[in-house]
PDB file of C-alpha atoms in Angstrom:
ATOM      1  CA  MET A   1      -9.053  28.726  -7.922  1.00 50.00           C
ATOM      2  CA  ARG A   2      -9.682  29.123 -12.161  1.00 55.00           C
ATOM      3  CA  GLU A   3      -9.872  25.879 -14.387  1.00 52.00           C
ATOM      4  CA  GLN A   4      -6.600  27.066 -16.014  1.00 56.00           C
ATOM      5  CA  GLU A   5      -5.108  27.587 -12.595  1.00 65.00           C
ATOM      6  CA  LEU A   6      -5.511  23.899 -11.879  1.00 65.00           C
ATOM      7  CA  PRO A   7      -3.312  20.986 -12.378  1.00 65.00           C
ATOM      8  CA  ASN A   8      -5.759  18.864 -15.110  1.00 64.00           C
ATOM      9  CA  PRO A   9      -8.343  21.370 -16.210  1.00 66.00           C
ATOM     10  CA  GLY A  10     -11.176  19.713 -17.938  1.00 65.00           C
ATOM     11  CA  TRP A  11     -11.255  16.590 -15.770  1.00 60.00           C
ATOM     12  CA  GLY A  12     -14.062  17.891 -13.333  1.00 63.00           C
ATOM     13  CA  PRO A  13     -14.068  16.854  -9.931  1.00 65.00           C
ATOM     14  CA  LEU A  14     -10.126  15.448 -10.748  1.00 62.00           C
ATOM     15  CA  SER A  15      -8.896  18.416 -12.243  1.00 61.00           C
ATOM     16  CA  ALA A  16      -7.473  19.318  -8.622  1.00 67.00           C
ATOM     17  CA  LEU A  17      -5.768  16.706  -7.799  1.00 65.00           C
ATOM     18  CA  PRO A  18      -2.012  16.231  -8.332  1.00 69.00           C
ATOM     19  CA  GLY A  19      -0.506  13.872 -10.983  1.00 71.00           C
ATOM     20  CA  ASN A  20      -2.655  12.007 -13.640  1.00 78.00           C
ATOM     21  CA  PRO A  21      -6.281  11.886 -12.957  1.00 77.00           C
ATOM     22  CA  LEU A  22      -6.257   8.111 -14.854  1.00 85.00           C
ATOM     23  CA  ILE A  23      -4.275   6.586 -11.389  1.00 86.00           C
ATOM     24  CA  TRP A  24      -7.130   8.445  -9.302  1.00 85.00           C
ATOM     25  CA  VAL A  25      -9.873   6.632 -11.402  1.00 87.00           C
ATOM     26  CA  LEU A  26      -7.358   3.155 -10.722  1.00 91.00           C
ATOM     27  CA  ILE A  27      -6.879   4.291  -6.528  1.00 93.00           C
ATOM     28  CA  LEU A  28     -10.508   4.859  -6.713  1.00 93.00           C
ATOM     29  CA  SER A  29     -11.332   1.216  -7.726  1.00 95.00           C
ATOM     30  CA  GLU A  30      -8.639  -0.100  -5.519  1.00 96.00           C
ATOM     31  CA  LEU A  31     -10.200   0.888  -2.528  1.00 96.00           C
ATOM     32  CA  LEU A  32     -13.499  -0.046  -3.597  1.00 97.00           C
ATOM     33  CA  VAL A  33     -12.386  -3.513  -4.015  1.00 97.00           C
ATOM     34  CA  PHE A  34     -10.659  -3.132  -0.660  1.00 96.00           C
ATOM     35  CA  MET A  35     -13.752  -2.248   1.111  1.00 97.00           C
ATOM     36  CA  ALA A  36     -15.514  -4.573  -0.236  1.00 97.00           C
ATOM     37  CA  PHE A  37     -12.812  -7.429   0.579  1.00 97.00           C
ATOM     38  CA  PHE A  38     -12.561  -5.734   4.116  1.00 96.00           C
ATOM     39  CA  ALA A  39     -16.616  -5.955   4.404  1.00 97.00           C
ATOM     40  CA  LEU A  40     -16.235  -9.493   3.674  1.00 97.00           C
ATOM     41  CA  TYR A  41     -13.884  -9.944   5.976  1.00 97.00           C
ATOM     42  CA  SER A  42     -15.601  -8.344   9.111  1.00 96.00           C
ATOM     43  CA  SER A  43     -19.027 -10.035   8.330  1.00 97.00           C
ATOM     44  CA  GLU A  44     -16.887 -12.880   8.332  1.00 97.00           C
ATOM     45  CA  ARG A  45     -15.135 -12.289  11.590  1.00 97.00           C
ATOM     46  CA  ALA A  46     -18.742 -11.349  13.458  1.00 96.00           C
ATOM     47  CA  ALA A  47     -19.852 -14.962  12.366  1.00 97.00           C
ATOM     48  CA  GLN A  48     -16.697 -17.168  13.825  1.00 97.00           C
ATOM     49  CA  VAL A  49     -14.863 -14.735  16.512  1.00 97.00           C
ATOM     50  CA  ALA A  50     -13.748 -17.242  18.169  1.00 97.00           C
ATOM     51  CA  LEU A  51     -12.018 -18.721  15.505  1.00 97.00           C
ATOM     52  CA  PHE A  52     -10.694 -15.228  14.401  1.00 97.00           C
ATOM     53  CA  ASP A  53      -9.238 -14.489  17.726  1.00 96.00           C
ATOM     54  CA  ALA A  54      -7.351 -17.494  18.078  1.00 97.00           C
ATOM     55  CA  SER A  55      -6.238 -17.643  14.330  1.00 97.00           C
ATOM     56  CA  GLN A  56      -5.120 -13.836  14.830  1.00 96.00           C
ATOM     57  CA  GLN A  57      -2.469 -15.330  18.190  1.00 95.00           C
ATOM     58  CA  LYS A  58      -0.574 -17.128  15.257  1.00 96.00           C
ATOM     59  CA  LEU A  59       0.282 -13.395  13.658  1.00 96.00           C
ATOM     60  CA  ASP A  60       3.277 -11.634  14.407  1.00 94.00           C
ATOM     61  CA  PRO A  61       1.907  -8.305  15.747  1.00 95.00           C
ATOM     62  CA  LEU A  62       5.598  -7.347  16.003  1.00 96.00           C
ATOM     63  CA  LEU A  63       6.584  -8.307  11.989  1.00 95.00           C
ATOM     64  CA  GLY A  64       3.547  -6.489  11.178  1.00 96.00           C
ATOM     65  CA  GLY A  65       4.473  -3.550  12.558  1.00 97.00           C
ATOM     66  CA  LEU A  66       8.499  -3.028  11.275  1.00 97.00           C
ATOM     67  CA  ASN A  67       6.104  -3.650   8.094  1.00 97.00           C
ATOM     68  CA  THR A  68       3.814  -0.324   8.894  1.00 97.00           C
ATOM     69  CA  LEU A  69       6.860   1.829  10.141  1.00 98.00           C
ATOM     70  CA  VAL A  70       8.655   0.086   7.072  1.00 98.00           C
ATOM     71  CA  LEU A  71       6.019   1.442   4.927  1.00 97.00           C
ATOM     72  CA  LEU A  72       4.967   4.533   6.510  1.00 97.00           C
ATOM     73  CA  THR A  73       8.877   5.771   6.389  1.00 98.00           C
ATOM     74  CA  SER A  74       9.220   4.637   2.454  1.00 98.00           C
ATOM     75  CA  GLY A  75       6.026   7.013   2.185  1.00 98.00           C
ATOM     76  CA  LEU A  76       7.670   9.856   3.613  1.00 98.00           C
ATOM     77  CA  CYS A  77      10.321   8.866   1.062  1.00 98.00           C
ATOM     78  CA  VAL A  78       8.422   9.488  -1.993  1.00 98.00           C
ATOM     79  CA  ALA A  79       6.161  12.612  -0.617  1.00 98.00           C
ATOM     80  CA  LEU A  80      10.357  14.245   0.184  1.00 98.00           C
ATOM     81  CA  ALA A  81      10.496  13.406  -3.401  1.00 98.00           C
ATOM     82  CA  VAL A  82       7.492  14.814  -5.264  1.00 97.00           C
ATOM     83  CA  GLU A  83       9.200  18.684  -3.027  1.00 97.00           C
ATOM     84  CA  ALA A  84      12.703  17.595  -4.252  1.00 98.00           C
ATOM     85  CA  THR A  85      11.072  17.296  -8.184  1.00 96.00           C
ATOM     86  CA  ALA A  86       8.972  20.431  -7.783  1.00 96.00           C
ATOM     87  CA  SER A  87      12.014  22.258  -6.153  1.00 97.00           C
ATOM     88  CA  GLU A  88      14.014  21.160  -9.952  1.00 96.00           C
ATOM     89  CA  ARG A  89      15.851  19.111  -7.746  1.00 97.00           C
ATOM     90  CA  ILE A  90      16.065  15.972  -9.957  1.00 97.00           C
ATOM     91  CA  ARG A  91      18.577  14.332  -8.425  1.00 97.00           C
ATOM     92  CA  ARG A  92      17.670  14.483  -4.996  1.00 98.00           C
ATOM     93  CA  ALA A  93      14.551  12.917  -5.931  1.00 98.00           C
ATOM     94  CA  ARG A  94      15.743  10.127  -7.469  1.00 98.00           C
ATOM     95  CA  GLN A  95      17.779   9.549  -4.307  1.00 98.00           C
ATOM     96  CA  TRP A  96      14.535   9.848  -2.172  1.00 98.00           C
ATOM     97  CA  LEU A  97      12.670   7.581  -4.699  1.00 98.00           C
ATOM     98  CA  ALA A  98      15.211   5.521  -4.280  1.00 98.00           C
ATOM     99  CA  ALA A  99      14.901   5.531  -0.746  1.00 98.00           C
ATOM    100  CA  ALA A 100      11.206   4.578  -1.707  1.00 98.00           C
ATOM    101  CA  MET A 101      11.749   1.816  -2.969  1.00 98.00           C
ATOM    102  CA  GLY A 102      14.507   0.102  -1.079  1.00 98.00           C
ATOM    103  CA  LEU A 103      11.961   0.154   1.887  1.00 98.00           C
ATOM    104  CA  GLY A 104       9.396  -1.086  -0.170  1.00 98.00           C
ATOM    105  CA  VAL A 105      11.410  -4.337  -1.073  1.00 98.00           C
ATOM    106  CA  LEU A 106      12.511  -4.349   3.230  1.00 98.00           C
ATOM    107  CA  PHE A 107       8.673  -4.936   2.775  1.00 98.00           C
ATOM    108  CA  GLY A 108       8.351  -7.543   0.464  1.00 97.00           C
ATOM    109  CA  VAL A 109      11.062  -9.211   2.736  1.00 98.00           C
ATOM    110  CA  ILE A 110       9.603  -9.029   5.587  1.00 97.00           C
ATOM    111  CA  LYS A 111       6.245 -10.319   4.719  1.00 97.00           C
ATOM    112  CA  VAL A 112       7.851 -13.526   2.878  1.00 97.00           C
ATOM    113  CA  VAL A 113       9.622 -14.215   5.844  1.00 96.00           C
ATOM    114  CA  GLU A 114       6.215 -13.893   7.800  1.00 96.00           C
ATOM    115  CA  TYR A 115       4.908 -16.124   5.108  1.00 97.00           C
ATOM    116  CA  SER A 116       8.088 -18.706   4.819  1.00 97.00           C
ATOM    117  CA  SER A 117       7.389 -18.783   9.163  1.00 96.00           C
ATOM    118  CA  LYS A 118       3.372 -19.692   8.562  1.00 97.00           C
ATOM    119  CA  PHE A 119       4.182 -22.282   5.370  1.00 97.00           C
ATOM    120  CA  ALA A 120       6.659 -23.790   8.271  1.00 97.00           C
ATOM    121  CA  ILE A 121       4.508 -24.484  10.882  1.00 96.00           C
ATOM    122  CA  GLY A 122       1.765 -25.846   8.235  1.00 97.00           C
ATOM    123  CA  ILE A 123      -0.712 -22.677   8.366  1.00 97.00           C
ATOM    124  CA  THR A 124      -1.554 -22.273   4.721  1.00 97.00           C
ATOM    125  CA  PRO A 125      -4.504 -20.134   3.038  1.00 97.00           C
ATOM    126  CA  ASP A 126      -6.671 -23.296   3.103  1.00 97.00           C
ATOM    127  CA  THR A 127      -5.687 -23.542   7.444  1.00 97.00           C
ATOM    128  CA  ASN A 128      -9.245 -21.808   7.674  1.00 97.00           C
ATOM    129  CA  THR A 129     -11.237 -18.946   7.097  1.00 97.00           C
ATOM    130  CA  PHE A 130      -9.108 -16.749   8.489  1.00 98.00           C
ATOM    131  CA  PHE A 131      -5.920 -17.777   7.578  1.00 98.00           C
ATOM    132  CA  GLY A 132      -7.704 -17.177   3.584  1.00 98.00           C
ATOM    133  CA  PHE A 133      -8.497 -13.619   4.068  1.00 98.00           C
ATOM    134  CA  TYR A 134      -4.995 -13.366   5.691  1.00 98.00           C
ATOM    135  CA  TYR A 135      -2.899 -14.677   2.930  1.00 98.00           C
ATOM    136  CA  GLY A 136      -5.717 -13.313   0.483  1.00 97.00           C
ATOM    137  CA  LEU A 137      -5.578  -9.673   1.977  1.00 97.00           C
ATOM    138  CA  THR A 138      -1.725  -9.623   2.272  1.00 97.00           C
ATOM    139  CA  ALA A 139      -0.705 -10.669  -1.319  1.00 97.00           C
ATOM    140  CA  PHE A 140      -3.407  -8.932  -2.662  1.00 97.00           C
ATOM    141  CA  HIS A 141      -1.871  -5.731  -1.181  1.00 97.00           C
ATOM    142  CA  PHE A 142       1.325  -8.297  -2.006  1.00 97.00           C
ATOM    143  CA  ALA A 143       0.857  -7.399  -5.733  1.00 97.00           C
ATOM    144  CA  HIS A 144       0.339  -3.259  -5.090  1.00 97.00           C
ATOM    145  CA  VAL A 145       2.969  -3.143  -3.738  1.00 98.00           C
ATOM    146  CA  LEU A 146       5.088  -4.658  -6.626  1.00 98.00           C
ATOM    147  CA  PHE A 147       3.231  -2.284  -9.071  1.00 97.00           C
ATOM    148  CA  GLY A 148       4.214   0.347  -7.216  1.00 97.00           C
ATOM    149  CA  LEU A 149       8.119  -0.398  -6.812  1.00 98.00           C
ATOM    150  CA  ALA A 150       7.292  -0.661 -10.435  1.00 97.00           C
ATOM    151  CA  LEU A 151       6.149   3.017 -10.988  1.00 96.00           C
ATOM    152  CA  LEU A 152       8.653   4.189  -8.620  1.00 97.00           C
ATOM    153  CA  GLY A 153      11.116   2.855 -10.986  1.00 97.00           C
ATOM    154  CA  LEU A 154       9.542   4.271 -14.186  1.00 96.00           C
ATOM    155  CA  VAL A 155       9.460   7.736 -12.392  1.00 95.00           C
ATOM    156  CA  SER A 156      13.077   7.317 -11.384  1.00 95.00           C
ATOM    157  CA  TRP A 157      14.024   7.198 -15.032  1.00 94.00           C
ATOM    158  CA  ARG A 158      11.599   9.378 -16.064  1.00 91.00           C
ATOM    159  CA  THR A 159      11.384  12.472 -13.434  1.00 91.00           C
ATOM    160  CA  SER A 160       8.838  14.923 -13.818  1.00 93.00           C
ATOM    161  CA  LEU A 161       6.654  16.676 -11.874  1.00 93.00           C
ATOM    162  CA  GLU A 162       3.605  14.745 -12.390  1.00 90.00           C
ATOM    163  CA  ASN A 163       5.208  11.844 -12.888  1.00 92.00           C
ATOM    164  CA  VAL A 164       6.557  11.414  -9.836  1.00 95.00           C
ATOM    165  CA  GLU A 165       3.012  12.629  -8.477  1.00 94.00           C
ATOM    166  CA  THR A 166       1.037  10.051 -10.229  1.00 93.00           C
ATOM    167  CA  ALA A 167       3.889   7.403  -8.854  1.00 96.00           C
ATOM    168  CA  ALA A 168       3.014   9.057  -5.285  1.00 97.00           C
ATOM    169  CA  ALA A 169      -0.665   8.356  -5.194  1.00 95.00           C
ATOM    170  CA  PHE A 170      -0.468   5.165  -5.756  1.00 96.00           C
ATOM    171  CA  TRP A 171       2.112   4.371  -3.271  1.00 97.00           C
ATOM    172  CA  HIS A 172       0.696   6.351  -1.237  1.00 96.00           C
ATOM    173  CA  MET A 173      -2.683   4.535  -1.772  1.00 96.00           C
ATOM    174  CA  VAL A 174      -0.323   1.142  -0.784  1.00 97.00           C
ATOM    175  CA  ASP A 175       0.124   2.822   2.625  1.00 96.00           C
ATOM    176  CA  LEU A 176      -3.181   3.342   3.210  1.00 96.00           C
ATOM    177  CA  ILE A 177      -4.440   0.139   2.595  1.00 97.00           C
ATOM    178  CA  TRP A 178      -1.956  -1.615   4.598  1.00 97.00           C
ATOM    179  CA  ILE A 179      -2.212   1.105   7.614  1.00 96.00           C
ATOM    180  CA  LEU A 180      -6.038  -0.181   7.552  1.00 96.00           C
ATOM    181  CA  LEU A 181      -4.674  -4.084   7.338  1.00 96.00           C
ATOM    182  CA  TYR A 182      -2.651  -4.150  10.007  1.00 97.00           C
ATOM    183  CA  PRO A 183      -4.792  -3.579  12.556  1.00 96.00           C
ATOM    184  CA  LEU A 184      -7.549  -5.333  10.988  1.00 96.00           C
ATOM    185  CA  LEU A 185      -5.741  -8.644  10.541  1.00 96.00           C
ATOM    186  CA  TYR A 186      -3.049  -8.209  13.810  1.00 96.00           C
ATOM    187  CA  LEU A 187      -4.684  -6.318  16.326  1.00 94.00           C
ATOM    188  CA  LEU A 188      -8.473  -5.918  16.434  1.00 86.00           C
ATOM    189  CA  ARG A 189     -10.146  -8.830  18.994  1.00 81.00           C
TER     190      ARG A 189
END
């Protein structure tokens, strides 16, 4: 592909990526931060296997799985919004973005219910190392969900292909992180 045909000519390796290239710089930096946390978690888990296994038993993998389904479905809605925007069906794109935001809010509600149930029985970030990681990682992810919801809301208002692709790239990063967090925290023994 010639330089002039790329979505973002002049951005070197980022030239062929959809959306604004700066979102990819943000995404890559956020992925590095999460990977550092995952490495630290893995190191601590290896050092305290019994504690981590016992603590994981107190999580509800069904709620985590439901949140996975909700977030992945919202990712599909965002992908459909990109497709609709590319086809100049702006009203349909906004409907898909609204559906994605609704599912993002549902993800947050489920996460708050989960946090509340843990706090109600005295499980806090200070309970032990595992729960420090659990709350820290999921809260950091939740902050990204909230930022992603703001981006989706913004591009619903200022709907263009570049804007929707930019928000979609970030939202899919949020999906990817949860796909890694869910088994790491809830399933792997």
